[in-house]
Amino acid sequence: MIIVDTISELKAALARQRSKSPNGFIGLVPTMGYLHEGHASLIRRASNECEFTVVSVFVNPLQFGPNEDFERYPRDLERDAALAERNGAAILFAPSVQEMYPSKPLTRVLISEVTESLCGASRPGHFDGVGTVVSKLFNLVQANRAYFGMKDAQQVAVVQQMVDDLNIPVDIIPCETVREPDGLAMSSRNVYLNAEQRAQALVLSKALDEAGKRLREPEMTAGRLAAEAAGLIRTAPLAEIDYVEVLKYPSLKQLDPDQRLAEINAQLILALAVKFGGTRLIDNRLFQLAGGEPHVQNDDEVKASPSYSH
Amino acid sequence: MIIVDTISELKAALARQRSKSPNGFIGLVPTMGYLHEGHASLIRRASNECEFTVVSVFVNPLQFGPNEDFERYPRDLERDAALAERNGAAILFAPSVQEMYPSKPLTRVLISEVTESLCGASRPGHFDGVGTVVSKLFNLVQANRAYFGMKDAQQVAVVQQMVDDLNIPVDIIPCETVREPDGLAMSSRNVYLNAEQRAQALVLSKALDEAGKRLREPEMTAGRLAAEAAGLIRTAPLAEIDYVEVLKYPSLKQLDPDQRLAEINAQLILALAVKFGGTRLIDNRLFQLAGGEPHVQNDDEVKASPSYSH
């Protein structure tokens, strides 16, 4: 594995690889570093599926709000390099802020609707920064496949929307959240937790498990599912809820909170953001519902929506 | 030359070309169709410099305001195809609106500052639409070079800014404005002009010529240059000025209107937008000024702007 911190070195390494193997797949795992087993699993999957895997490590100032943890976000490039290499990466691209933004960036990639709930609502501007930096990384690496963890399910939905809308030639590969043995979703921010916060944070995965069990109850609704998850989280005295929501996925559109889930045929997400002390953790679970009457489209409807037919 | 109207046909044709000639340059000439000699010169240059030239013809609804001429914008695909082929194009890509926007597009590429004057000020949202569709075309074609006419000088500046900010792997090739023998800049919109409007529209290129002559007068300022151009344009009774401005190029930043041009070391643009009847025409000229004291950077300044050094 080689470590590069400039765009010109990255491009040179990619050009060598492309001339050596014009049809070999290139994989990209974009990260903010401080890599953990969740990232390791993305890198392993990329290395298995692609001939050449690029891991980027860049704490992107554009996606942090003014009162967020950009400055104190944990960094350890040496450990990241060892983990990336051990899991099959060919290049670690770790640019400086100046390398990525050599002058004031005037261009933003803005994605609407899918960014307006959950973390997009709690962290204004966050997904503008994500869209912009991910666009840059896609353009720099020109990977065939890019791997993202589903812990950031909204990020996956946002990036997929951007890729579809802008015809970006990359396949987005969503990968399952990796958890600690006791259920806590892996996150670079877990390092901020003290022992007591760490113990109480287990309530998040417990709330998701519990929702999975109660989902099929005949009278269950989206509103009740969210309320019960929030109730369970509040049993942890240190938990401060930012949001607990049940939405459609990947559109992240609202559901009727009172409609019985048994009547719904859609994929839903139960998404959580909860602070423990100063540390904001997120987690989620997807549920595929197959209830309701199959919807039969009649001729009038087909004619009324020409812009959506192919 | 082949004509394709779907993204999948375009991609298939590009893949065939790439496998036949992996190192051959691909050129892109993005247009809104109704091609004229200005476009022809772009296509010829692309064909000379690239092995394979794609001409896109797409009247992009995203870059038209609600009261603009999207519906009546002139279209003639058969003539466009003949012109593109005659000038060396390998593919004419002419997608429908539905092919480019199969569902409501939620992603926008927004460029600030450089879009805030001239046509960006007169046509709110125009350059958001341009940035978005040009991003899509760049992603679809993955050309090595893209050719743009300098009649739309602000568009060239905006696209170059976007390419730089987002690290889009394409070289932007600005090409000189092509004019009718009497000086009128070629434009698909010239077809809207009646004989009297057409005759009076010559005042635009005359105003640019006159400015080029008076530029070196010792007391000339940006403010006077613009005022004199506006005065000359107003001698045409049908002319309704939208803007006449002298700005820095390509930043499109304001100048001190009272500073003597002889003191300035910069590239300037004199940019015009003038309506004749319902038809809005634009034209411009660039001037390289080499006046003023050469600016010697001292150590303090170097230290004070670390984010701009490499």
Coordinates of C-alpha atoms in Angstrom, one line a residue:
Chain A
M1 CA 0.0 0.0 0.0
I2 CA 1.2 3.5 -0.7
I3 CA 0.2 6.6 1.3
V4 CA -0.3 9.8 -0.7
D5 CA -1.4 13.2 0.5
T6 CA -1.5 15.1 -2.8
I7 CA -4.0 14.9 -5.7
S8 CA -1.1 14.7 -8.2
E9 CA 0.4 11.6 -6.5
L10 CA -3.1 10.0 -6.3
K11 CA -3.7 10.6 -10.0
A12 CA -0.3 9.3 -10.9
A13 CA -0.9 6.1 -8.9
L14 CA -4.3 5.6 -10.4
A15 CA -2.9 6.2 -13.9
R16 CA -0.3 3.5 -13.3
Q17 CA -2.9 1.1 -12.1
R18 CA -5.2 1.9 -15.1
S19 CA -2.5 1.4 -17.7
K20 CA -1.4 -1.8 -16.0
S21 CA -5.0 -3.1 -15.8
P22 CA -7.4 -1.2 -18.0
N23 CA -10.4 -3.3 -17.1
G24 CA -9.6 -3.8 -13.4
F25 CA -12.3 -2.4 -11.0
I26 CA -11.3 0.4 -8.7
G27 CA -13.0 0.6 -5.3
L28 CA -13.2 3.6 -3.1
V29 CA -13.9 3.7 0.7
P30 CA -14.3 7.3 1.7
T31 CA -13.7 7.8 5.4
M32 CA -13.0 10.5 8.0
G33 CA -10.3 8.3 9.4
Y34 CA -9.8 7.0 13.0
L35 CA -10.7 3.7 11.3
H36 CA -12.5 0.9 13.2
E37 CA -13.8 -2.5 12.4
G38 CA -16.7 -1.0 10.5
H39 CA -14.3 0.7 8.1
A40 CA -12.2 -2.5 8.0
S41 CA -15.2 -4.5 6.8
L42 CA -15.8 -1.9 4.0
I43 CA -12.1 -2.1 3.0
R44 CA -12.2 -5.9 3.0
R45 CA -15.3 -6.0 0.9
A46 CA -13.9 -3.4 -1.6
S47 CA -10.6 -5.4 -1.8
N48 CA -12.5 -8.6 -2.5
E49 CA -14.7 -7.1 -5.2
C50 CA -12.2 -4.7 -6.8
E51 CA -8.7 -5.1 -8.1
F52 CA -7.5 -1.9 -6.6
T53 CA -8.9 -0.2 -3.5
V54 CA -8.4 3.4 -2.5
V55 CA -9.2 4.4 1.1
S56 CA -9.5 8.2 1.6
V57 CA -9.0 9.7 5.0
F58 CA -10.2 13.3 5.2
V59 CA -12.0 15.1 8.0
N60 CA -14.0 17.5 5.8
P61 CA -14.6 20.9 7.4
L62 CA -17.5 21.6 5.1
Q63 CA -19.7 19.0 6.7
F64 CA -19.2 20.2 10.3
G65 CA -21.3 23.0 11.8
P66 CA -19.6 25.9 13.7
N67 CA -20.3 24.3 17.1
E68 CA -19.5 20.7 16.1
D69 CA -16.4 18.6 16.7
F70 CA -14.3 19.3 13.6
E71 CA -11.3 20.4 15.6
R72 CA -11.4 17.6 18.2
Y73 CA -12.6 14.9 15.8
P74 CA -10.1 12.0 16.5
R75 CA -7.2 11.5 14.1
D76 CA -4.5 8.8 14.0
L77 CA -3.2 8.4 10.5
E78 CA -0.5 5.9 11.4
R79 CA -3.0 3.5 12.9
D80 CA -5.4 4.1 10.0
A81 CA -2.6 3.2 7.5
A82 CA -1.9 0.0 9.2
L83 CA -5.5 -1.0 9.4
A84 CA -6.1 -0.1 5.7
E85 CA -3.1 -2.0 4.5
R86 CA -4.0 -5.0 6.7
N87 CA -7.4 -5.1 5.0
G88 CA -6.2 -4.9 1.5
A89 CA -6.1 -1.2 0.5
A90 CA -3.7 -0.3 -2.4
I91 CA -3.7 3.4 -1.7
L92 CA -4.4 5.5 1.4
F93 CA -5.3 9.0 0.2
A94 CA -4.9 11.4 3.1
P95 CA -5.0 15.0 1.8
S96 CA -4.8 18.2 3.9
V97 CA -7.7 20.6 4.0
Q98 CA -5.5 22.9 1.8
E99 CA -5.0 20.2 -0.8
M100 CA -8.8 19.6 -1.0
Y101 CA -9.7 23.3 -0.8
P102 CA -6.7 25.2 -2.2
S103 CA -8.9 28.3 -2.5
K104 CA -12.3 29.2 -1.2
P105 CA -14.6 26.7 -2.7
L106 CA -17.5 28.4 -4.5
T107 CA -19.3 25.3 -5.7
R108 CA -21.7 23.3 -3.6
V109 CA -23.6 20.1 -4.5
L110 CA -26.9 20.5 -2.8
I111 CA -29.4 17.6 -2.4
S112 CA -33.0 18.5 -1.3
E113 CA -35.8 16.5 0.2
V114 CA -33.8 13.4 1.3
T115 CA -31.6 15.8 3.3
E116 CA -34.4 17.6 5.1
S117 CA -35.1 15.1 7.9
L118 CA -33.0 13.3 10.5
C119 CA -29.4 14.5 10.5
G120 CA -30.1 17.0 7.7
A121 CA -32.5 18.7 10.0
S122 CA -30.3 18.5 13.1
R123 CA -27.1 19.5 11.4
P124 CA -27.9 22.3 8.9
G125 CA -25.4 22.3 6.0
H126 CA -24.0 18.9 6.9
F127 CA -25.2 17.1 3.8
D128 CA -24.2 20.0 1.5
G129 CA -20.7 19.4 2.8
V130 CA -21.0 15.6 2.3
G131 CA -22.4 16.0 -1.2
T132 CA -19.6 18.4 -2.2
V133 CA -16.7 16.4 -0.8
V134 CA -18.0 13.0 -2.0
S135 CA -18.4 14.5 -5.5
K136 CA -14.8 15.6 -5.3
L137 CA -13.6 12.2 -4.2
F138 CA -15.6 10.5 -6.9
N139 CA -14.1 12.8 -9.6
L140 CA -10.6 12.3 -8.3
V141 CA -10.7 8.5 -8.0
Q142 CA -13.2 7.7 -10.7
A143 CA -13.9 4.4 -8.9
N144 CA -16.2 1.8 -10.3
R145 CA -17.6 1.1 -6.8
A146 CA -17.8 3.2 -3.6
Y147 CA -18.5 1.5 -0.2
F148 CA -20.5 3.2 2.5
G149 CA -21.6 1.9 5.9
M150 CA -25.3 1.8 6.6
K151 CA -24.9 3.3 10.1
D152 CA -25.1 6.5 8.2
A153 CA -28.2 5.4 6.3
Q154 CA -29.3 8.9 5.4
Q155 CA -25.8 9.5 4.0
V156 CA -26.2 6.4 1.8
A157 CA -29.6 7.7 0.6
V158 CA -28.2 11.2 -0.1
V159 CA -25.2 9.9 -2.0
Q160 CA -27.3 7.5 -4.1
Q161 CA -29.7 10.3 -4.9
M162 CA -26.8 12.5 -6.0
V163 CA -25.3 9.8 -8.1
D164 CA -28.7 9.1 -9.8
D165 CA -29.4 12.8 -10.4
L166 CA -26.0 13.7 -11.7
N167 CA -25.3 10.5 -13.6
I168 CA -22.1 9.9 -11.7
P169 CA -20.5 6.7 -13.1
V170 CA -20.0 4.8 -9.8
D171 CA -22.0 2.0 -8.1
I172 CA -22.8 2.8 -4.5
I173 CA -22.4 -0.3 -2.3
P174 CA -24.2 0.0 1.1
C175 CA -22.7 -2.2 3.7
E176 CA -24.2 -3.5 6.9
T177 CA -23.4 -1.7 10.2
V178 CA -20.7 -3.4 12.2
R179 CA -21.3 -3.6 15.9
E180 CA -19.4 -4.2 19.1
P181 CA -20.1 -7.7 20.6
D182 CA -22.6 -6.0 23.0
G183 CA -24.5 -4.3 20.1
L184 CA -23.1 -0.8 20.1
A185 CA -22.7 0.4 16.5
M186 CA -19.0 1.1 15.7
S187 CA -18.2 4.8 15.4
S188 CA -15.1 6.8 15.5
R189 CA -17.0 9.0 18.0
N190 CA -17.4 6.1 20.5
V191 CA -13.9 7.0 21.8
Y192 CA -15.4 10.2 23.3
L193 CA -17.6 8.1 25.7
N194 CA -16.7 7.5 29.3
A195 CA -17.5 4.1 30.9
E196 CA -20.9 5.2 32.2
Q197 CA -22.0 6.8 28.9
R198 CA -20.6 3.8 27.0
A199 CA -22.8 1.4 29.1
Q200 CA -25.9 3.5 28.7
A201 CA -25.4 3.9 24.9
L202 CA -26.4 0.2 24.6
V203 CA -29.9 1.4 24.9
L204 CA -29.8 2.4 21.2
S205 CA -29.2 -1.1 19.7
K206 CA -31.7 -2.5 22.3
A207 CA -34.3 0.0 21.1
L208 CA -33.8 -1.2 17.5
D209 CA -33.9 -4.9 18.5
E210 CA -37.1 -4.3 20.5
A211 CA -38.7 -2.5 17.5
G212 CA -37.8 -5.4 15.3
K213 CA -39.7 -7.7 17.6
R214 CA -42.8 -5.6 18.0
L215 CA -43.0 -4.5 14.4
R216 CA -45.3 -7.3 13.3
E217 CA -47.8 -6.7 16.1
P218 CA -51.2 -6.3 14.4
E219 CA -52.0 -2.8 15.7
M220 CA -48.5 -1.4 15.4
T221 CA -48.1 2.0 13.7
A222 CA -45.1 4.1 12.8
G223 CA -46.0 6.6 15.5
R224 CA -46.2 3.9 18.2
L225 CA -43.0 2.2 17.0
A226 CA -41.1 5.5 17.3
A227 CA -42.7 6.4 20.6
E228 CA -41.8 3.0 22.2
A229 CA -38.2 3.3 21.0
A230 CA -38.0 6.8 22.5
G231 CA -39.5 5.5 25.7
L232 CA -36.9 2.8 26.0
I233 CA -34.1 5.2 25.2
R234 CA -35.3 7.5 28.0
T235 CA -34.8 4.8 30.5
A236 CA -31.1 5.6 30.2
P237 CA -30.7 8.7 32.4
L238 CA -27.8 10.2 30.4
A239 CA -29.6 9.8 27.0
E240 CA -30.7 13.1 25.4
I241 CA -32.7 12.4 22.3
D242 CA -32.1 14.4 19.2
Y243 CA -34.5 12.4 17.1
V244 CA -36.2 9.0 17.0
E245 CA -38.1 8.7 13.7
V246 CA -39.7 6.1 11.5
L247 CA -39.6 7.1 7.8
K248 CA -39.7 5.6 4.4
Y249 CA -36.3 4.5 3.1
P250 CA -34.5 5.6 1.0
S251 CA -36.8 8.6 0.2
L252 CA -36.9 9.5 3.9
K253 CA -40.5 10.7 3.4
Q254 CA -43.0 10.9 6.2
L255 CA -45.5 8.1 6.9
D256 CA -48.9 8.5 8.3
P257 CA -48.0 7.9 12.0
D258 CA -51.4 6.3 12.7
Q259 CA -51.6 3.9 9.8
R260 CA -51.1 0.3 10.8
L261 CA -47.8 -1.0 9.5
A262 CA -49.6 -4.2 8.5
E263 CA -51.2 -2.2 5.7
I264 CA -47.9 -0.7 4.4
N265 CA -45.9 -2.1 1.5
A266 CA -42.6 -0.2 1.8
Q267 CA -39.1 -0.2 3.3
L268 CA -39.0 1.8 6.5
I269 CA -36.1 3.0 8.6
L270 CA -36.2 3.5 12.4
A271 CA -33.4 6.1 12.9
L272 CA -32.0 7.4 16.1
A273 CA -29.7 10.2 17.1
V274 CA -29.0 10.5 20.8
K275 CA -26.5 12.4 22.8
F276 CA -24.6 10.9 25.8
G277 CA -22.7 13.8 27.4
G278 CA -21.4 15.8 24.6
T279 CA -21.3 12.9 22.2
R280 CA -24.0 12.5 19.6
L281 CA -24.4 8.9 18.4
I282 CA -26.6 7.6 15.6
D283 CA -28.0 4.2 14.7
N284 CA -30.8 2.8 12.6
R285 CA -32.5 -0.3 11.4
L286 CA -34.3 -1.0 8.1
F287 CA -37.6 -2.9 7.9
Q288 CA -39.1 -4.3 4.8
L289 CA -42.9 -4.3 5.1
A290 CA -44.9 -6.3 2.6
G291 CA -48.4 -5.6 3.9
G292 CA -51.3 -3.9 2.2
E293 CA -53.1 -4.5 -1.0
P294 CA -50.9 -4.7 -4.1
H295 CA -51.5 -1.5 -5.9
V296 CA -52.9 -2.0 -9.4
Q297 CA -52.2 1.0 -11.7
N298 CA -55.1 1.9 -14.0
D299 CA -54.8 3.5 -17.4
D300 CA -55.7 7.0 -16.1
E301 CA -52.9 7.0 -13.7
V302 CA -50.4 6.0 -16.3
K303 CA -51.6 8.9 -18.5
A304 CA -51.5 11.3 -15.7
S305 CA -47.8 10.8 -14.8
P306 CA -46.0 10.8 -18.1
S307 CA -42.8 12.2 -16.7
Y308 CA -42.2 9.1 -14.5
S309 CA -42.7 6.4 -17.2
H310 CA -39.9 5.0 -19.2
Chain B
M1 CA -21.8 9.8 -37.1
I2 CA -24.5 8.1 -35.0
I3 CA -27.5 9.9 -33.4
V4 CA -28.5 8.6 -30.0
D5 CA -31.3 9.8 -27.8
T6 CA -30.8 7.6 -24.7
I7 CA -28.1 7.4 -22.1
S8 CA -27.7 3.7 -22.5
E9 CA -27.0 4.1 -26.3
L10 CA -24.6 6.9 -25.5
K11 CA -22.7 4.8 -22.9
A12 CA -22.6 1.8 -25.3
A13 CA -21.1 3.9 -28.1
L14 CA -18.6 5.4 -25.7
A15 CA -17.6 2.0 -24.4
R16 CA -17.0 0.7 -27.9
Q17 CA -14.9 3.7 -28.7
R18 CA -12.9 3.4 -25.4
S19 CA -12.2 -0.3 -26.0
K20 CA -11.2 0.3 -29.6
S21 CA -8.9 3.2 -28.6
P22 CA -8.2 3.3 -24.9
N23 CA -5.9 6.4 -25.1
G24 CA -7.9 8.3 -27.7
F25 CA -9.1 11.7 -26.5
I26 CA -12.9 12.2 -26.3
G27 CA -14.2 15.7 -27.0
L28 CA -17.5 17.1 -25.9
V29 CA -19.4 20.1 -27.4
P30 CA -22.4 20.7 -25.2
T31 CA -25.1 22.7 -27.0
M32 CA -28.8 23.6 -26.9
G33 CA -29.0 22.9 -30.6
Y34 CA -30.2 25.0 -33.5
L35 CA -26.5 24.9 -34.4
H36 CA -24.8 27.7 -36.3
E37 CA -21.3 28.5 -37.5
G38 CA -20.2 29.2 -33.9
H39 CA -21.1 25.7 -32.9
A40 CA -19.5 24.4 -36.1
S41 CA -16.2 26.0 -35.2
L42 CA -16.3 24.3 -31.8
I43 CA -17.1 20.9 -33.3
R44 CA -14.3 21.3 -35.9
R45 CA -11.8 22.2 -33.2
A46 CA -12.9 19.3 -31.0
S47 CA -12.6 16.9 -34.0
N48 CA -9.2 18.2 -34.8
E49 CA -7.9 17.8 -31.2
C50 CA -9.8 14.7 -30.2
E51 CA -10.2 11.3 -31.7
F52 CA -13.9 11.1 -31.0
T53 CA -16.3 14.1 -30.6
V54 CA -19.6 14.0 -28.9
V55 CA -22.0 16.9 -29.6
S56 CA -24.9 17.1 -27.2
V57 CA -28.1 18.9 -28.2
F58 CA -30.4 19.5 -25.2
V59 CA -32.6 22.5 -24.4
N60 CA -32.3 22.3 -20.6
P61 CA -35.4 23.4 -18.8
L62 CA -33.5 23.9 -15.6
Q63 CA -31.6 26.9 -16.9
F64 CA -34.7 28.8 -18.2
G65 CA -36.7 31.1 -15.9
P66 CA -40.5 30.8 -15.8
N67 CA -40.9 33.8 -18.2
E68 CA -38.1 32.9 -20.6
D69 CA -38.1 31.3 -24.0
F70 CA -37.8 27.5 -23.1
E71 CA -40.9 26.5 -25.1
R72 CA -40.2 28.7 -28.1
Y73 CA -36.4 28.1 -28.2
P74 CA -35.6 27.2 -31.8
R75 CA -35.1 23.5 -32.5
D76 CA -34.2 21.6 -35.7
L77 CA -32.5 18.3 -35.0
E78 CA -32.3 17.2 -38.6
R79 CA -30.3 20.3 -39.6
D80 CA -28.2 20.0 -36.4
A81 CA -27.3 16.4 -37.2
A82 CA -26.2 17.4 -40.7
L83 CA -24.1 20.3 -39.4
A84 CA -22.5 18.1 -36.6
E85 CA -21.6 15.3 -39.0
R86 CA -20.2 17.7 -41.6
N87 CA -17.9 19.2 -39.0
G88 CA -16.5 15.9 -37.7
A89 CA -18.8 14.7 -34.8
A90 CA -18.9 11.0 -34.1
I91 CA -22.0 11.0 -31.9
L92 CA -24.9 13.4 -31.7
F93 CA -26.5 12.9 -28.3
A94 CA -30.0 14.4 -28.3
P95 CA -31.9 13.2 -25.2
S96 CA -35.4 14.1 -24.2
V97 CA -36.1 16.1 -21.1
Q98 CA -37.5 12.8 -19.6
E99 CA -34.3 11.0 -20.4
M100 CA -32.2 13.6 -18.6
Y101 CA -34.6 14.1 -15.7
P102 CA -36.5 10.8 -15.4
S103 CA -37.8 11.8 -12.0
K104 CA -37.8 15.2 -10.2
P105 CA -34.1 16.1 -9.8
L106 CA -33.3 16.8 -6.2
T107 CA -29.6 17.6 -6.7
R108 CA -28.3 21.0 -7.8
V109 CA -24.7 22.1 -8.5
L110 CA -24.6 25.7 -7.2
I111 CA -21.7 28.0 -7.9
S112 CA -21.5 31.3 -6.0
E113 CA -19.8 34.7 -6.5
V114 CA -18.9 34.2 -10.2
T115 CA -22.6 33.7 -10.9
E116 CA -23.8 36.8 -9.0
S117 CA -23.3 39.4 -11.7
L118 CA -24.2 39.8 -15.4
C119 CA -26.5 37.0 -16.6
G120 CA -26.5 35.4 -13.1
A121 CA -28.1 38.6 -11.7
S122 CA -30.5 39.0 -14.7
R123 CA -31.6 35.4 -14.8
P124 CA -31.9 34.0 -11.3
G125 CA -31.3 30.3 -11.2
H126 CA -29.9 30.2 -14.7
F127 CA -26.4 29.1 -13.7
D128 CA -27.7 26.6 -11.2
G129 CA -29.3 24.9 -14.2
V130 CA -26.2 25.2 -16.3
G131 CA -24.0 23.8 -13.5
T132 CA -26.3 20.9 -13.0
V133 CA -26.8 19.9 -16.6
V134 CA -23.1 20.4 -17.5
S135 CA -22.2 18.2 -14.5
K136 CA -24.5 15.5 -15.8
L137 CA -23.1 15.7 -19.4
F138 CA -19.5 15.6 -18.0
N139 CA -20.4 12.5 -16.0
L140 CA -22.2 10.8 -18.9
V141 CA -19.5 11.5 -21.5
Q142 CA -16.3 11.5 -19.4
A143 CA -14.7 13.6 -22.1
N144 CA -11.1 14.6 -21.9
R145 CA -11.9 18.1 -23.3
A146 CA -15.1 20.1 -23.4
Y147 CA -15.5 23.1 -25.8
F148 CA -17.4 26.2 -25.0
G149 CA -17.9 29.5 -26.9
M150 CA -16.7 32.7 -25.3
K151 CA -19.8 34.5 -26.4
D152 CA -21.1 33.1 -23.1
A153 CA -18.0 34.2 -21.2
Q154 CA -19.6 34.1 -17.8
Q155 CA -20.7 30.5 -18.6
V156 CA -17.1 29.6 -19.3
A157 CA -16.0 31.2 -16.1
V158 CA -18.7 29.4 -14.1
V159 CA -18.0 26.0 -15.7
Q160 CA -14.2 26.4 -15.1
Q161 CA -14.9 27.3 -11.4
M162 CA -17.0 24.2 -11.0
V163 CA -14.5 22.0 -12.7
D164 CA -11.7 23.4 -10.4
D165 CA -13.8 23.2 -7.2
L166 CA -15.1 19.7 -7.8
N167 CA -11.9 18.2 -9.4
I168 CA -13.9 17.2 -12.5
P169 CA -11.4 15.4 -14.8
V170 CA -12.0 17.5 -18.0
D171 CA -10.1 20.3 -19.7
I172 CA -12.4 23.3 -20.5
I173 CA -11.4 24.8 -23.9
P174 CA -12.8 28.3 -24.3
C175 CA -13.2 29.2 -28.0
E176 CA -13.4 32.6 -29.7
T177 CA -16.9 34.0 -30.5
V178 CA -17.8 33.5 -34.2
R179 CA -19.4 36.6 -35.8
E180 CA -21.4 37.3 -38.9
P181 CA -19.5 39.2 -41.6
D182 CA -21.0 42.5 -40.3
G183 CA -19.9 41.7 -36.7
L184 CA -23.1 40.4 -35.0
A185 CA -22.1 37.5 -32.6
M186 CA -23.6 34.3 -33.8
S187 CA -26.5 33.0 -31.6
S188 CA -29.4 30.6 -32.0
R189 CA -31.6 33.5 -30.8
N190 CA -30.6 35.7 -33.8
V191 CA -33.4 33.9 -35.7
Y192 CA -35.9 35.8 -33.5
L193 CA -34.8 39.2 -34.9
N194 CA -36.8 41.0 -37.6
A195 CA -34.8 43.0 -40.2
E196 CA -34.9 46.3 -38.3
Q197 CA -33.9 44.6 -35.0
R198 CA -31.1 42.7 -36.8
A199 CA -29.7 45.9 -38.3
Q200 CA -29.8 47.8 -34.9
A201 CA -28.2 44.8 -33.1
L202 CA -25.0 45.7 -34.8
V203 CA -24.6 48.3 -32.2
L204 CA -23.3 45.7 -29.8
S205 CA -20.2 44.6 -31.7
K206 CA -19.6 48.3 -32.6
A207 CA -19.7 49.2 -28.9
L208 CA -17.1 46.5 -28.2
D209 CA -14.9 47.6 -31.1
E210 CA -15.1 51.3 -30.0
A211 CA -14.2 50.3 -26.4
G212 CA -11.2 48.4 -27.7
K213 CA -10.0 51.6 -29.4
R214 CA -10.6 53.9 -26.4
L215 CA -9.3 51.6 -23.8
R216 CA -5.7 52.9 -23.9
E217 CA -6.7 56.5 -23.5
P218 CA -4.7 57.8 -20.5
E219 CA -7.7 58.9 -18.4
M220 CA -10.0 56.0 -19.3
T221 CA -11.7 54.2 -16.3
A222 CA -13.9 51.1 -16.1
G223 CA -16.8 53.3 -15.3
R224 CA -16.3 55.6 -18.3
L225 CA -15.7 52.6 -20.6
A226 CA -19.0 51.1 -19.6
A227 CA -20.9 54.4 -19.7
E228 CA -19.6 55.1 -23.2
A229 CA -20.5 51.7 -24.5
A230 CA -24.0 52.1 -23.0
G231 CA -24.3 55.5 -24.7
L232 CA -23.4 54.1 -28.0
I233 CA -25.9 51.3 -27.6
R234 CA -28.6 53.7 -26.7
T235 CA -28.2 55.4 -30.1
A236 CA -30.1 52.3 -31.4
P237 CA -33.8 53.2 -30.7
L238 CA -34.9 49.6 -30.3
A239 CA -32.1 48.7 -27.8
E240 CA -33.2 48.1 -24.2
I241 CA -30.1 47.6 -22.1
D242 CA -30.2 44.8 -19.5
Y243 CA -26.5 45.3 -18.4
V244 CA -23.3 46.9 -19.7
E245 CA -20.5 46.2 -17.3
V246 CA -16.8 46.1 -17.0
L247 CA -15.6 43.5 -14.5
K248 CA -12.5 41.4 -13.8
Y249 CA -12.3 38.2 -15.7
P250 CA -12.7 35.3 -14.9
S251 CA -13.5 36.2 -11.3
L252 CA -16.2 38.6 -12.5
K253 CA -15.4 40.8 -9.5
Q254 CA -16.1 44.5 -9.4
L255 CA -13.4 47.1 -10.2
D256 CA -13.1 50.5 -8.8
P257 CA -15.1 52.4 -11.5
D258 CA -12.9 55.5 -11.1
Q259 CA -9.5 53.9 -11.1
R260 CA -7.5 54.6 -14.3
L261 CA -7.2 51.5 -16.5
A262 CA -3.6 52.4 -17.1
E263 CA -2.9 51.6 -13.5
I264 CA -4.6 48.1 -13.6
N265 CA -2.8 44.8 -14.2
A266 CA -5.6 42.3 -14.9
Q267 CA -7.9 40.8 -17.5
L268 CA -11.2 42.7 -17.9
I269 CA -14.4 41.9 -19.6
L270 CA -16.8 44.4 -21.1
A271 CA -20.0 42.4 -21.1
L272 CA -23.3 43.4 -22.7
A273 CA -26.9 42.1 -22.5
V274 CA -29.4 44.1 -24.6
K275 CA -32.9 43.4 -25.7
F276 CA -34.2 44.1 -29.2
G277 CA -37.9 43.6 -29.2
G278 CA -38.4 40.4 -27.1
T279 CA -35.0 39.1 -27.9
R280 CA -32.2 39.3 -25.4
L281 CA -28.7 39.2 -27.0
I282 CA -25.4 39.0 -25.2
D283 CA -21.9 39.8 -26.4
N284 CA -18.5 40.7 -24.7
R285 CA -14.9 41.4 -25.2
L286 CA -11.9 40.6 -23.0
F287 CA -9.1 43.1 -22.5
Q288 CA -5.7 42.2 -21.0
L289 CA -4.4 45.2 -19.1
A290 CA -0.7 45.3 -18.2
G291 CA -0.6 48.6 -16.4
G292 CA 0.3 49.5 -12.8
E293 CA 3.3 48.7 -10.7
P294 CA 4.2 45.0 -10.8
H295 CA 3.1 43.8 -7.4
V296 CA 5.9 42.4 -5.3
Q297 CA 4.7 40.0 -2.6
N298 CA 6.5 40.5 0.7
D299 CA 7.1 37.9 3.4
D300 CA 4.3 39.1 5.6
E301 CA 1.7 38.7 2.8
V302 CA 3.0 35.2 2.1
K303 CA 2.5 34.2 5.7
A304 CA -0.8 35.9 5.9
S305 CA -2.4 33.8 3.1
P306 CA -1.3 30.2 3.8
S307 CA -4.4 28.7 2.3
Y308 CA -3.6 30.0 -1.2
S309 CA 0.0 28.7 -1.3
H310 CA 0.9 25.3 -2.6

